[in-house]
mmCIF file of C-alpha atoms in Angstrom:
data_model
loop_
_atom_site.group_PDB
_atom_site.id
_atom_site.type_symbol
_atom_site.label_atom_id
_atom_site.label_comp_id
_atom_site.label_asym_id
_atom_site.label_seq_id
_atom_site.Cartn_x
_atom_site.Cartn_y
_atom_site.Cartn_z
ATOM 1 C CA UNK H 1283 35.891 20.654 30.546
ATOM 2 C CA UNK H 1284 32.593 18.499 28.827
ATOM 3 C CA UNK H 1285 29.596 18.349 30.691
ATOM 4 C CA UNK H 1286 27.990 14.993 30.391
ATOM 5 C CA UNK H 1287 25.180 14.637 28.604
ATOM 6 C CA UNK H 1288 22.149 13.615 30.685
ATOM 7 C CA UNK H 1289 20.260 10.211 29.713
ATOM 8 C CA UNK H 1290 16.685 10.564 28.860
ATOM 9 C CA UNK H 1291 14.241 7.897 29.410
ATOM 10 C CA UNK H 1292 10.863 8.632 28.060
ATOM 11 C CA UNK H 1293 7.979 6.338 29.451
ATOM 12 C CA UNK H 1294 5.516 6.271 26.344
ATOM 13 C CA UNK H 1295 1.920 4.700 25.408
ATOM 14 C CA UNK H 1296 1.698 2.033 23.628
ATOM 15 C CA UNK H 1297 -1.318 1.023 20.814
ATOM 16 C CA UNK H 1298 -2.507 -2.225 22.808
ATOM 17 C CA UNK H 1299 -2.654 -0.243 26.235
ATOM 18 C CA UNK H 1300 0.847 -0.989 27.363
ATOM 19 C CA UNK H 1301 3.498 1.187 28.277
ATOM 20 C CA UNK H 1302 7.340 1.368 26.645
ATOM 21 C CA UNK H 1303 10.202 2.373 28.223
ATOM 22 C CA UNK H 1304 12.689 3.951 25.386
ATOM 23 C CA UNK H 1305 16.065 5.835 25.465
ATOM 24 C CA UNK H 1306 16.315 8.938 23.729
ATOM 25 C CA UNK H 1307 17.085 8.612 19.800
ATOM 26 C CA UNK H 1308 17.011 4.738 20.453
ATOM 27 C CA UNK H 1309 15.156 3.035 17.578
ATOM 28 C CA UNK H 1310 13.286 0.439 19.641
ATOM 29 C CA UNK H 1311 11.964 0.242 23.422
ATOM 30 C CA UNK H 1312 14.052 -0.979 25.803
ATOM 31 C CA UNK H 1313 11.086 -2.799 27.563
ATOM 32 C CA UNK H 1314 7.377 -3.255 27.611
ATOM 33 C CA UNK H 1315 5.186 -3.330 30.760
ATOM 34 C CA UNK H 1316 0.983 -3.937 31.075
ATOM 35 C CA UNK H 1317 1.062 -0.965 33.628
ATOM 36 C CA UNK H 1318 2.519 2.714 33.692
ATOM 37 C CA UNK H 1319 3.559 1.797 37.301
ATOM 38 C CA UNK H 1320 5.739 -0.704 35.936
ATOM 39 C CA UNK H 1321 7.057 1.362 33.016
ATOM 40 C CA UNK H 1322 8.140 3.958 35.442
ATOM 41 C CA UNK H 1323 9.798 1.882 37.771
ATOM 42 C CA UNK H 1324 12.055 0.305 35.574
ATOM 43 C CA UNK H 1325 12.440 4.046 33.969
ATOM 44 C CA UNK H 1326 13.595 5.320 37.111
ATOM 45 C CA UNK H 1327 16.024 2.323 37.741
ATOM 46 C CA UNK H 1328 17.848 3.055 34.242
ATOM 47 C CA UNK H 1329 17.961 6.537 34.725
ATOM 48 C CA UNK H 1330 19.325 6.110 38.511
ATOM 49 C CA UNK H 1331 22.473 4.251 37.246
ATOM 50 C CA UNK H 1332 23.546 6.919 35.205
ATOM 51 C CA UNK H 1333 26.011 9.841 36.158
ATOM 52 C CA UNK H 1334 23.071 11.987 34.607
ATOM 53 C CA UNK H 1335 20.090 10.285 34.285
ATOM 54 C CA UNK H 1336 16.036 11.840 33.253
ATOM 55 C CA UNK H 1337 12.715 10.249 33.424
ATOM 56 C CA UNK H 1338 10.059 11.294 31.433
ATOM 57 C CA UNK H 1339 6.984 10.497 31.840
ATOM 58 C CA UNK H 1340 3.882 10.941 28.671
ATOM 59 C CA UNK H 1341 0.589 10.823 29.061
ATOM 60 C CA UNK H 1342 -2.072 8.792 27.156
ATOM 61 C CA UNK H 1343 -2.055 11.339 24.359
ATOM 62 C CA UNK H 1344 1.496 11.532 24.666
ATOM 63 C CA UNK H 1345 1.831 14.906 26.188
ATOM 64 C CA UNK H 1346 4.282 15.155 28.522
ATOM 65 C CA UNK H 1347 2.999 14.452 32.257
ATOM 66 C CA UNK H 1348 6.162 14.718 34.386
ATOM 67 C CA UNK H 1349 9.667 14.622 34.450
ATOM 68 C CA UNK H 1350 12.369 13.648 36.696
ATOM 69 C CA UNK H 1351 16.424 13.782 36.675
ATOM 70 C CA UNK H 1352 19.115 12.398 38.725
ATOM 71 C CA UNK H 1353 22.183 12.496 39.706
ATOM 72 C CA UNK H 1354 24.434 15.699 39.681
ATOM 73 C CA UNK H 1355 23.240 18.520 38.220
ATOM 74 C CA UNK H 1356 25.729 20.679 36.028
ATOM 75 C CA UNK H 1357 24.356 23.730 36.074
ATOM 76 C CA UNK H 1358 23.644 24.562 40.226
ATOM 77 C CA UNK H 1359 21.408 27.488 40.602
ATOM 78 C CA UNK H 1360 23.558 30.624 41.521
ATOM 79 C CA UNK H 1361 22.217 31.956 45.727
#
């Protein structure tokens, strides 16, 4: 049996200010926003639609600030 891979989302900074929404390995950003609020809204509703879906979230610097994952997790802690 193949586990499904999960489907990143990565909420990144952008040069003018703005914030990007991108998939994982995509080349371009699926959508701009003016505010990380907005970014990670629309993150989360891409990421909630999919059997496995991940949100994460970079900071200004582009360190990583938070992450989040839906759906059913493949590997349940044992306990």
């Amino acid at each position: 049996m193949t586990t499904p891979k999960r489907k990143s989302c990565h909420v990144t900074p952008r040069t003018d200010g703005g914030w990007n929404v991108k998939e994982e390995n995509a080349s371009r950003a699926s959508s701009s926003h003016d505010t990380k609020a907005e970014a990670i809204a629309r993150a989360k509703e891409s990421a909630k639609k999919q059997a496995l879906g991940q949100v994460i979230i970079h900071k200004q610097d582009g360190t990583i600030q938070t992450e989040h994952t839906y759906g059913k997790d493949p590997y349940p802690p044992e306990g």
